[in-house]
Short mmCIF file of C-alpha atoms in Angstrom, two decimals:
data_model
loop_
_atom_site.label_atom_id
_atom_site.label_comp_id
_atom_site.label_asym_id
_atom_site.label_seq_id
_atom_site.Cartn_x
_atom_site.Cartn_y
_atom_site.Cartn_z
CA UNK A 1 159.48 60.59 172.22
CA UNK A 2 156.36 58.58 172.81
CA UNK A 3 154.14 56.14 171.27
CA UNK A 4 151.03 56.99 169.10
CA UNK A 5 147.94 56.10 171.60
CA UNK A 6 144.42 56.83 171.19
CA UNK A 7 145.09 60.47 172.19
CA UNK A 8 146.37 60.80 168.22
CA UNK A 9 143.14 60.32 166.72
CA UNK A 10 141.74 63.21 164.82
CA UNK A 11 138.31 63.21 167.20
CA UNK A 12 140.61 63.49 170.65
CA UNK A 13 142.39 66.08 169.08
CA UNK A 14 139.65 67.93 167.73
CA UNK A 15 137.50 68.05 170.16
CA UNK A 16 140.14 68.83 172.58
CA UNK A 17 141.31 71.65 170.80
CA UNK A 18 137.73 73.31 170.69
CA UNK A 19 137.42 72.67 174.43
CA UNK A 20 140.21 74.78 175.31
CA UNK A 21 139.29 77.54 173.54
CA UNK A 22 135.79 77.21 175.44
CA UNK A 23 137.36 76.90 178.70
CA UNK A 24 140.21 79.60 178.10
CA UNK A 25 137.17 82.45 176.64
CA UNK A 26 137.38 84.36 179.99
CA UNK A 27 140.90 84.80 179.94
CA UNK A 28 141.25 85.73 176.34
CA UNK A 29 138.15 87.99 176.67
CA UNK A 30 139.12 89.73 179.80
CA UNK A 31 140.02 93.04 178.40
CA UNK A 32 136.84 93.12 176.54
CA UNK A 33 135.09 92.07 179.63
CA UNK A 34 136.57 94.19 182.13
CA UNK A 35 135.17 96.66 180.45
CA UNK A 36 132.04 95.95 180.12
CA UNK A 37 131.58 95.34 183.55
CA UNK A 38 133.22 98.73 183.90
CA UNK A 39 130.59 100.46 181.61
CA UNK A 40 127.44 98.51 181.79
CA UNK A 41 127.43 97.25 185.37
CA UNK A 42 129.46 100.36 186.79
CA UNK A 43 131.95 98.48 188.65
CA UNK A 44 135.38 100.41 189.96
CA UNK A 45 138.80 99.68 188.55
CA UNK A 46 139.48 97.78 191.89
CA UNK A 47 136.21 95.71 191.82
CA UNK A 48 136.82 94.55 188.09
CA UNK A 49 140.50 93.78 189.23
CA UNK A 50 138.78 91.58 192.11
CA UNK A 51 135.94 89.66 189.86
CA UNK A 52 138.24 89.30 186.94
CA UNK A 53 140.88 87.79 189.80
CA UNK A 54 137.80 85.59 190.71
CA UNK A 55 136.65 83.94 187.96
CA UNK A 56 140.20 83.22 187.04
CA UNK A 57 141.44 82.01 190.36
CA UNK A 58 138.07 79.65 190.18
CA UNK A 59 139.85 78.34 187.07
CA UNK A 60 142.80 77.33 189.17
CA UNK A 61 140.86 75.84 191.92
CA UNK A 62 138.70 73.93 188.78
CA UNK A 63 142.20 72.84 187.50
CA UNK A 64 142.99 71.13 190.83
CA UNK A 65 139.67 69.43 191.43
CA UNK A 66 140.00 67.76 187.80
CA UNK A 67 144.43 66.78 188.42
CA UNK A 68 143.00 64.89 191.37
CA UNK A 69 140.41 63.04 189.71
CA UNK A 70 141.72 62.92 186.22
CA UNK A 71 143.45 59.75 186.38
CA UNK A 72 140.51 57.88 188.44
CA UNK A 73 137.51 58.97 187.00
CA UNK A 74 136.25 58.56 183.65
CA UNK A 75 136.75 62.18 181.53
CA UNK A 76 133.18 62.71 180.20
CA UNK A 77 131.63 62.39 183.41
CA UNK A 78 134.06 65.53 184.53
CA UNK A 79 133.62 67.56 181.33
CA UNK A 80 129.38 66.60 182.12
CA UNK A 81 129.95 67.90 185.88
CA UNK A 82 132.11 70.96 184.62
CA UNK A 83 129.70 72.70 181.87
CA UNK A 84 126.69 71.89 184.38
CA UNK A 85 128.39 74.11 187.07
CA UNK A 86 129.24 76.73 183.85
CA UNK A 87 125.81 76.84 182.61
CA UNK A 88 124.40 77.50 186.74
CA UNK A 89 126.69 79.93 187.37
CA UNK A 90 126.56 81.86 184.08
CA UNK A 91 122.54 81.85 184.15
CA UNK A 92 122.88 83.37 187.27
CA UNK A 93 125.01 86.07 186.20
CA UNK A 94 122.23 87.27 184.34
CA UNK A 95 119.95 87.33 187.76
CA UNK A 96 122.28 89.11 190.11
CA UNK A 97 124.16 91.89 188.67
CA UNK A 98 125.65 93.31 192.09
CA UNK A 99 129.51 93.22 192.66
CA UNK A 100 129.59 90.68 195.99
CA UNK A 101 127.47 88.16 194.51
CA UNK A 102 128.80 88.62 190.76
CA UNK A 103 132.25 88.30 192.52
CA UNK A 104 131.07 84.51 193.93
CA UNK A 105 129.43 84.01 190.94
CA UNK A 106 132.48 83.66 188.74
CA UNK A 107 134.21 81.49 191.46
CA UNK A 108 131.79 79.43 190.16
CA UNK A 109 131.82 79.92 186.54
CA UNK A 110 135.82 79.56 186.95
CA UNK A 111 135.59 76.61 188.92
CA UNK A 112 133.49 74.68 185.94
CA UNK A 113 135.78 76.07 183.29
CA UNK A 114 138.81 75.56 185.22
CA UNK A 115 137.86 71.26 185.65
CA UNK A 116 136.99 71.46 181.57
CA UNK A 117 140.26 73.25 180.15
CA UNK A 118 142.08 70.47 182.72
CA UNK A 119 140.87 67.96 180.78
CA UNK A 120 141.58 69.42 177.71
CA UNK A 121 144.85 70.18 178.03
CA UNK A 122 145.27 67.05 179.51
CA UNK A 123 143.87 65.42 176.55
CA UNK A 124 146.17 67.51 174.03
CA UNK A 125 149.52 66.57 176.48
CA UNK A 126 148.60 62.63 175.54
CA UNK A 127 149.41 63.09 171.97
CA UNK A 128 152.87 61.84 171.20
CA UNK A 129 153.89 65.39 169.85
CA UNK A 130 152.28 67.43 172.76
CA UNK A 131 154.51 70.49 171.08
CA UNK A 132 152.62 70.16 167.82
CA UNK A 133 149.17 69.70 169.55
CA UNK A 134 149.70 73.22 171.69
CA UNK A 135 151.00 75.00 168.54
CA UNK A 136 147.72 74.39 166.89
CA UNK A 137 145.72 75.35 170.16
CA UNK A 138 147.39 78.61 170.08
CA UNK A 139 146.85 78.74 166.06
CA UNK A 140 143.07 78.24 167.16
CA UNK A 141 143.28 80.57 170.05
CA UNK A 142 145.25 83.79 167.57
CA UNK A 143 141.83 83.53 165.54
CA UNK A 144 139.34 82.97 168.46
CA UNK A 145 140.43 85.73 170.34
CA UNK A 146 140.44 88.15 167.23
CA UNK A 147 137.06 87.12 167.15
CA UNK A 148 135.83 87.11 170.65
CA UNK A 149 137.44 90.89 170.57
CA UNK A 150 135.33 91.87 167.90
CA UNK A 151 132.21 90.32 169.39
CA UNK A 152 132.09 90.57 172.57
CA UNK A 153 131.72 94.66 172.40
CA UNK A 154 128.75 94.40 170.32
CA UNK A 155 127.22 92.44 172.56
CA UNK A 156 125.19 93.13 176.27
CA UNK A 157 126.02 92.16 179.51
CA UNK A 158 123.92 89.40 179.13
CA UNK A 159 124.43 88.59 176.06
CA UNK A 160 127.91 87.85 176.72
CA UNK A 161 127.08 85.42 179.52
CA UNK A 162 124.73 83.53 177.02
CA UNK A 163 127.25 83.23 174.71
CA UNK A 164 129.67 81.47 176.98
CA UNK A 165 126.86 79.18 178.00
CA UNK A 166 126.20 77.91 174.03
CA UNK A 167 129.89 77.54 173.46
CA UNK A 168 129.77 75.01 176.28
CA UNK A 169 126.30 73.44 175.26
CA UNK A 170 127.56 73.07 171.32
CA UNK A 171 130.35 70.68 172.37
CA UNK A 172 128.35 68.21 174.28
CA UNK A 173 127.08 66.11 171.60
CA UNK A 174 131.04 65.41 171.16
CA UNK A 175 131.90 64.28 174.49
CA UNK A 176 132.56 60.57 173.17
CA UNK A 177 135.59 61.76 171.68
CA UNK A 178 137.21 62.40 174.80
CA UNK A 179 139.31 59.68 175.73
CA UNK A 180 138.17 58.34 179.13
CA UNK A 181 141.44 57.60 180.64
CA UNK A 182 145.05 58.15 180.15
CA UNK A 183 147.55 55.08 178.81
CA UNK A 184 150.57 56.02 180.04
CA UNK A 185 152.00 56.72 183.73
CA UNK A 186 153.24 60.17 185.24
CA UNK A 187 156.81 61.19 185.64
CA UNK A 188 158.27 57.94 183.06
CA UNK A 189 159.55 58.95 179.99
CA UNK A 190 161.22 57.69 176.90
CA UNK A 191 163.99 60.05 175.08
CA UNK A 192 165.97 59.43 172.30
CA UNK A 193 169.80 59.79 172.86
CA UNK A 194 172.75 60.12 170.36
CA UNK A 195 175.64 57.58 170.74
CA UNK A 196 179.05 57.86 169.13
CA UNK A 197 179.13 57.08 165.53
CA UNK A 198 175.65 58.51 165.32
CA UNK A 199 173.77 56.23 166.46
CA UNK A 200 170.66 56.48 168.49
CA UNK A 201 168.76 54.78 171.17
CA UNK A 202 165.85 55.33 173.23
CA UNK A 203 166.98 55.27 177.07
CA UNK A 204 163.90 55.19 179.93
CA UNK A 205 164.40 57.56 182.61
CA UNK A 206 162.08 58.81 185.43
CA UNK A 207 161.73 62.75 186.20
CA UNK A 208 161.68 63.70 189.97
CA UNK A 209 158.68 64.67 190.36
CA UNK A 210 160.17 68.47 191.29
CA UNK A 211 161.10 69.31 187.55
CA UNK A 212 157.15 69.82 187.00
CA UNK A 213 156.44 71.62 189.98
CA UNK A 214 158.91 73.83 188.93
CA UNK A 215 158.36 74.40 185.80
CA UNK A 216 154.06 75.25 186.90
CA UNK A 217 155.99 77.77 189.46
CA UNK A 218 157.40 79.38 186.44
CA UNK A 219 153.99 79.73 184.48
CA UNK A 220 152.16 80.90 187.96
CA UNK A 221 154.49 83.94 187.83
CA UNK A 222 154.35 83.91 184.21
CA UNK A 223 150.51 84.38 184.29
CA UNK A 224 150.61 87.24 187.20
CA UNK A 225 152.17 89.35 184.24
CA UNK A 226 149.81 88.12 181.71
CA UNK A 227 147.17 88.78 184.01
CA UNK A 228 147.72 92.04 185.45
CA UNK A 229 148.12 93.02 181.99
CA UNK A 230 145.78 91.62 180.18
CA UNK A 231 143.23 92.61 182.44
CA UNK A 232 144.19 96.35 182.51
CA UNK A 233 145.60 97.07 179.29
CA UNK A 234 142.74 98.54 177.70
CA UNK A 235 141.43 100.51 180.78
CA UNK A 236 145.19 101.85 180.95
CA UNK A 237 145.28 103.10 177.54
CA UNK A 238 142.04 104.99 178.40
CA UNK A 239 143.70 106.28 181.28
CA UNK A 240 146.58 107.82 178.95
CA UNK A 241 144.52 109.67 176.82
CA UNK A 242 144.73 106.94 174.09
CA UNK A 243 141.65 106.97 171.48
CA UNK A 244 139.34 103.94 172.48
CA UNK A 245 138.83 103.20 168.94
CA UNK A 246 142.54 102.67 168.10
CA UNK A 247 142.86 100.68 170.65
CA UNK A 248 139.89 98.31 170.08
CA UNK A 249 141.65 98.02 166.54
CA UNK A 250 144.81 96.92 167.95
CA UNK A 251 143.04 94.35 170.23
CA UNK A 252 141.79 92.71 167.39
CA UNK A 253 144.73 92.70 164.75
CA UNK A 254 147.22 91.86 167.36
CA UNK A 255 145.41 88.84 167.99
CA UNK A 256 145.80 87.78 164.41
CA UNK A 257 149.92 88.80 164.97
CA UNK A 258 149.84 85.23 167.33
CA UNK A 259 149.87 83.67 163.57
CA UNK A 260 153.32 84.62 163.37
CA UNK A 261 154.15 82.98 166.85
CA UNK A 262 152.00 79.69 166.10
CA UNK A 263 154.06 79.53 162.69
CA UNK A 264 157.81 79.77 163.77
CA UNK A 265 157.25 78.21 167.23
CA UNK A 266 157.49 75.05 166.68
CA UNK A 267 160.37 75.31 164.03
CA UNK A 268 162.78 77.29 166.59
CA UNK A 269 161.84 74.50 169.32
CA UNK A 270 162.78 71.50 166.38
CA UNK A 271 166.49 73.21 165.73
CA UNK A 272 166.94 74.59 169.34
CA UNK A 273 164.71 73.36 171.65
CA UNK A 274 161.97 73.96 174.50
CA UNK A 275 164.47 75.50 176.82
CA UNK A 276 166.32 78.22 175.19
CA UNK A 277 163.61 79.87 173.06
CA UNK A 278 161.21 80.27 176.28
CA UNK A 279 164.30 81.96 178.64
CA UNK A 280 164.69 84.31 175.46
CA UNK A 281 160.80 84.55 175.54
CA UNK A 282 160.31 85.70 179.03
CA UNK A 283 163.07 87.86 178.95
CA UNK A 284 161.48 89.83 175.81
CA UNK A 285 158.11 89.88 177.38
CA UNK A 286 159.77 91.90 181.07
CA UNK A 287 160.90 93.98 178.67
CA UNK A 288 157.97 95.18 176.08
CA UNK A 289 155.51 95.47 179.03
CA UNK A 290 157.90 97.04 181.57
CA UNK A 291 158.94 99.57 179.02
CA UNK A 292 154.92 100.76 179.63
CA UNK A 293 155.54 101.56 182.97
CA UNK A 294 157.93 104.62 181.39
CA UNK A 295 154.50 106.08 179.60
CA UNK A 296 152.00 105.28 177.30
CA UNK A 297 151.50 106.39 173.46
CA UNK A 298 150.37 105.40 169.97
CA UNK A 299 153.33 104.08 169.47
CA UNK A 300 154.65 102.07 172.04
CA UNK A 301 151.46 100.62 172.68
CA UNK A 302 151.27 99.11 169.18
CA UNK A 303 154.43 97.68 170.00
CA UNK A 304 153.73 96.09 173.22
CA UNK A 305 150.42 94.52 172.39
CA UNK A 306 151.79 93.23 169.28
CA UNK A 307 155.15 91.63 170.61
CA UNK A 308 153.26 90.40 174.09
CA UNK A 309 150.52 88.67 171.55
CA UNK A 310 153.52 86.86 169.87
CA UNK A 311 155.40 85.91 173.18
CA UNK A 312 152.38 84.75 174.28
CA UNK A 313 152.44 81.86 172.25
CA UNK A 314 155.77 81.35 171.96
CA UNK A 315 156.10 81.48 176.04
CA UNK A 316 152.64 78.51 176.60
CA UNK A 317 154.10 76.41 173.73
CA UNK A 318 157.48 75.85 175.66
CA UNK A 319 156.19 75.66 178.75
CA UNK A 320 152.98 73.74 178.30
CA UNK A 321 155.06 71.47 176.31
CA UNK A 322 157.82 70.94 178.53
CA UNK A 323 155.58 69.79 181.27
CA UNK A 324 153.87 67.41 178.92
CA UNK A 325 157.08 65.93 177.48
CA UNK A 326 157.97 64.76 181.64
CA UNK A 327 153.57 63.81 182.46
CA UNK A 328 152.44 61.95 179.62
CA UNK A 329 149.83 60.50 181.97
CA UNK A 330 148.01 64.16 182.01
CA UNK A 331 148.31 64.48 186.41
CA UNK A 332 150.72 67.17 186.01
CA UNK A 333 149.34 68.44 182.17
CA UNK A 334 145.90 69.28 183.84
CA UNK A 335 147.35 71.24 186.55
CA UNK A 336 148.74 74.25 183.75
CA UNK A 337 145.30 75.51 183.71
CA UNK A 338 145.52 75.65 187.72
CA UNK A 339 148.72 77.50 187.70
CA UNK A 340 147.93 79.68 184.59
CA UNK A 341 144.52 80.81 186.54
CA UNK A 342 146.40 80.84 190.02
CA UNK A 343 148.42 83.74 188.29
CA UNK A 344 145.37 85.22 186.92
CA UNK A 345 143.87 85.95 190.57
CA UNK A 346 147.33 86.86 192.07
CA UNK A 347 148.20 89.11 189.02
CA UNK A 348 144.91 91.64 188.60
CA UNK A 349 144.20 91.63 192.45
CA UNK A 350 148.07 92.92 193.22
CA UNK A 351 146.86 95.21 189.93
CA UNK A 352 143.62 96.42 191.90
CA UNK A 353 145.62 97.02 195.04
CA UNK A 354 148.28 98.93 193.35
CA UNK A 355 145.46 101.14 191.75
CA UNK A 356 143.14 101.24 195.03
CA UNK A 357 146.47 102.87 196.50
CA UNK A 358 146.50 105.18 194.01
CA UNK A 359 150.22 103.94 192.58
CA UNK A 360 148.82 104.31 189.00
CA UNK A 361 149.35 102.40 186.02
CA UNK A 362 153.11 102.73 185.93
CA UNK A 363 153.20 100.78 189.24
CA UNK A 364 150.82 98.23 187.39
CA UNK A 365 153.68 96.87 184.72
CA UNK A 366 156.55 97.52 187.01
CA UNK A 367 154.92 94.29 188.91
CA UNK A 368 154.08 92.75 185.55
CA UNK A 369 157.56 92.51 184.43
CA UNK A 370 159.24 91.73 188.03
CA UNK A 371 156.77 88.71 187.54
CA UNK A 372 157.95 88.09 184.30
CA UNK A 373 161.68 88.00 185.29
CA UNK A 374 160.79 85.20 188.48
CA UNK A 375 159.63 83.22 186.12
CA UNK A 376 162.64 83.43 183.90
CA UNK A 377 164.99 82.88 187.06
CA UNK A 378 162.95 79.74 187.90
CA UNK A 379 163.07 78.39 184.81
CA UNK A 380 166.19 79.14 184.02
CA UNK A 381 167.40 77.10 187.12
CA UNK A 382 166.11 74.33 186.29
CA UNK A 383 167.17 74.21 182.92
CA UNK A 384 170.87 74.48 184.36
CA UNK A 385 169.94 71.34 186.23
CA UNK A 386 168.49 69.15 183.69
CA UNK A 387 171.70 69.99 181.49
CA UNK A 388 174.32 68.30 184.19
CA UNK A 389 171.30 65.33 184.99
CA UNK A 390 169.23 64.81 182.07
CA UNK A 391 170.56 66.34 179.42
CA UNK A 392 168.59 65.05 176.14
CA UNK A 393 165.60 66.20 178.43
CA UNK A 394 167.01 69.91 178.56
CA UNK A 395 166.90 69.81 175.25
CA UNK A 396 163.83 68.34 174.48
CA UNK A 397 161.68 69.70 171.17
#
């Protein structure tokens, strides 16, 4: 538990909220995108597997830069510094269309969005619910990406670039809202414990400062699946014979299918905790996108991309939140951006090699749910630990 701060207020939380789904557009787009750069910039498999990898590993390195300085520097000056390198890099997109400089190009573009989704998410993990505040930035993100799938594909090459750049330009007049610095210090929390007779008291305990470095391990290799398959899962269909259409129908309405997630998540986390319902989580997601590697049809398709949209959510609400409940301060918070786009670049790069080696698709979500599986083992570890040490943090909500 933790006290209401100025990280509460409606304008931190709003503003926030619209920031990450600004600074996360890439990654939700990336199917979308991929292909475009496939079709209208006629870049191989491999080389969309290497620029996608890019401009998401820049949004690691971004994530970094800002966990350093978060804590030191005032917030608006970073989120000014962040959408100035966005708005460079993203002009020049539109300049310089061949692969080698496009490729260094979205190190860039990553880098900026990588230091403003830090911030954000550091922002939300203030609150004094952080579960509830990353439940309704996945509610935002089920209809977001539903509509950046349905947008993006009507749109040019170029035009897609400019409309990252306004996104970033539209929020600026509502950089005031950010709070400058955090209130509270990393790696000190507050939980509530249950005495005999039912009584309750609020104990002070600090986290070593392990438990959060494990826990970003666990999204890393959480986000190589995600990656790898969110990157290729439209170009794979393709591959199978799939019809394009059907498939640019599913992207959309499975999007909307994160609802579901966003509306039971953070009832199954209030009656059984962070802990359980993500090992469950990550052991369902191995499953629906290994069970790919076996073939692709109509019908297993539908129910992959459907069940991955839902343990999506279900898997960043645990695990954004369970960092969040041990950082309050936002150090650790703004590095899940840094390990979610670390995974990112590791996940469609081992993707591209796979492919360049001509081990086929199969190969492709083999890897995605061996990835899926470390992060479940990691995770799971630790949760074993904090039941013998801290136990009403195991359980956390």
């Amino acid at each position: 538990m933790h006290p209401r701060t100025v990280f509460d207020g409606w304008r931190s939380i709003s503003i926030a909220l619209y920031m990450t789904l600004v600074g996360y557009a890439v990654l939700v787009g990336v199917p979308v995108i991929s292909t475009a750069w496939v079709e209208l910039l006629g870049f191989t498999e491999e080389q969309v597997g290497r620029v996608a990898g890019a401009d998401l590993g820049g949004l690691s390195l971004g994530a970094v830069v800002a966990a350093l300085l978060v804590g030191r520097m005032n917030r608006r000056f970073l989120v000014l510094a962040s959408v100035a390198i966005v708005i460079v890099s993203n002009g020049l997109c539109m300049v310089y269309v061949d692969y080698e400089t496009v490729l260094w190009l979205r190190v860039g573009a990553g880098i900026g969005s990588g230091i403003y989704t830090a911030v954000a998410v550091a922002t939300l993990g203030g609150s004094s619910n952080p579960a509830r505040a990353y439940n309704l930035m996945l509610f935002a993100f089920a209809f977001s990406q539903a509509l950046e799938m349905q947008v993006l594909p009507m749109l040019s090459m170029n035009g897609i670039y400019l409309a990252f750049i306004g996104c970033y330009v539209v929020g600026l007049p509502f950089l005031r809202w950010i709070p400058a610095q955090p209130v509270d210090r990393a790696l000190e929390v507050d939980l509530e414990v249950e005495e005999e007779g039912g009584k309750h008291r609020v104990v002070h305990r600090h986290v070593p400062a392990w438990v959060p470095w494990l826990v970003l391990a666990a999204i890393f290799f959480t986000y190589i699946n995600i990656g790898a398959y969110w990157t290729y899962i439209e170009l794979a269909t393709i591959d199978a014979g799939i019809d394009n259409h059907y498939v640019g129908r599913l992207l959309v309405w499975t999007s909307f299918f994160s609802l579901v997630g966003c509306a039971v998540a953070t009832v199954i986390s209030n009656r059984f905790g962070l802990a359980r319902p993500l090992l469950l989580a990550l052991f369902s997601m191995a499953a629906i996108v290994g069970m790919l590697a076996f073939g692709i049809n109509d019908i297993n398709i539908l129910i992959s991309m459907f069940s991955f949209n839902l343990l999506w959510i279900f898997v960043d609400v645990y695990q954004m939140s369970t960092v969040a409940n041990v950082d309050h301060s936002g150090a650790f918070a703004s590095l899940m951006p840094g390990a979610q786009g670390l995974g990112q670049i590791v996940g469609p790069n081992l993707a591209a090699t796979q492919l360049g080696a001509g081990l086929g698709y199969s190969s492709v979500f083999i890897m995605c749910s061996a990835a899926a599986v470390t992060g479940l083992l990691i995770y799971g570890a630790m949760y074993l630990w904090l039941r013998r040490s801290i136990p009403a943090l195991a359980e956390a909500t």
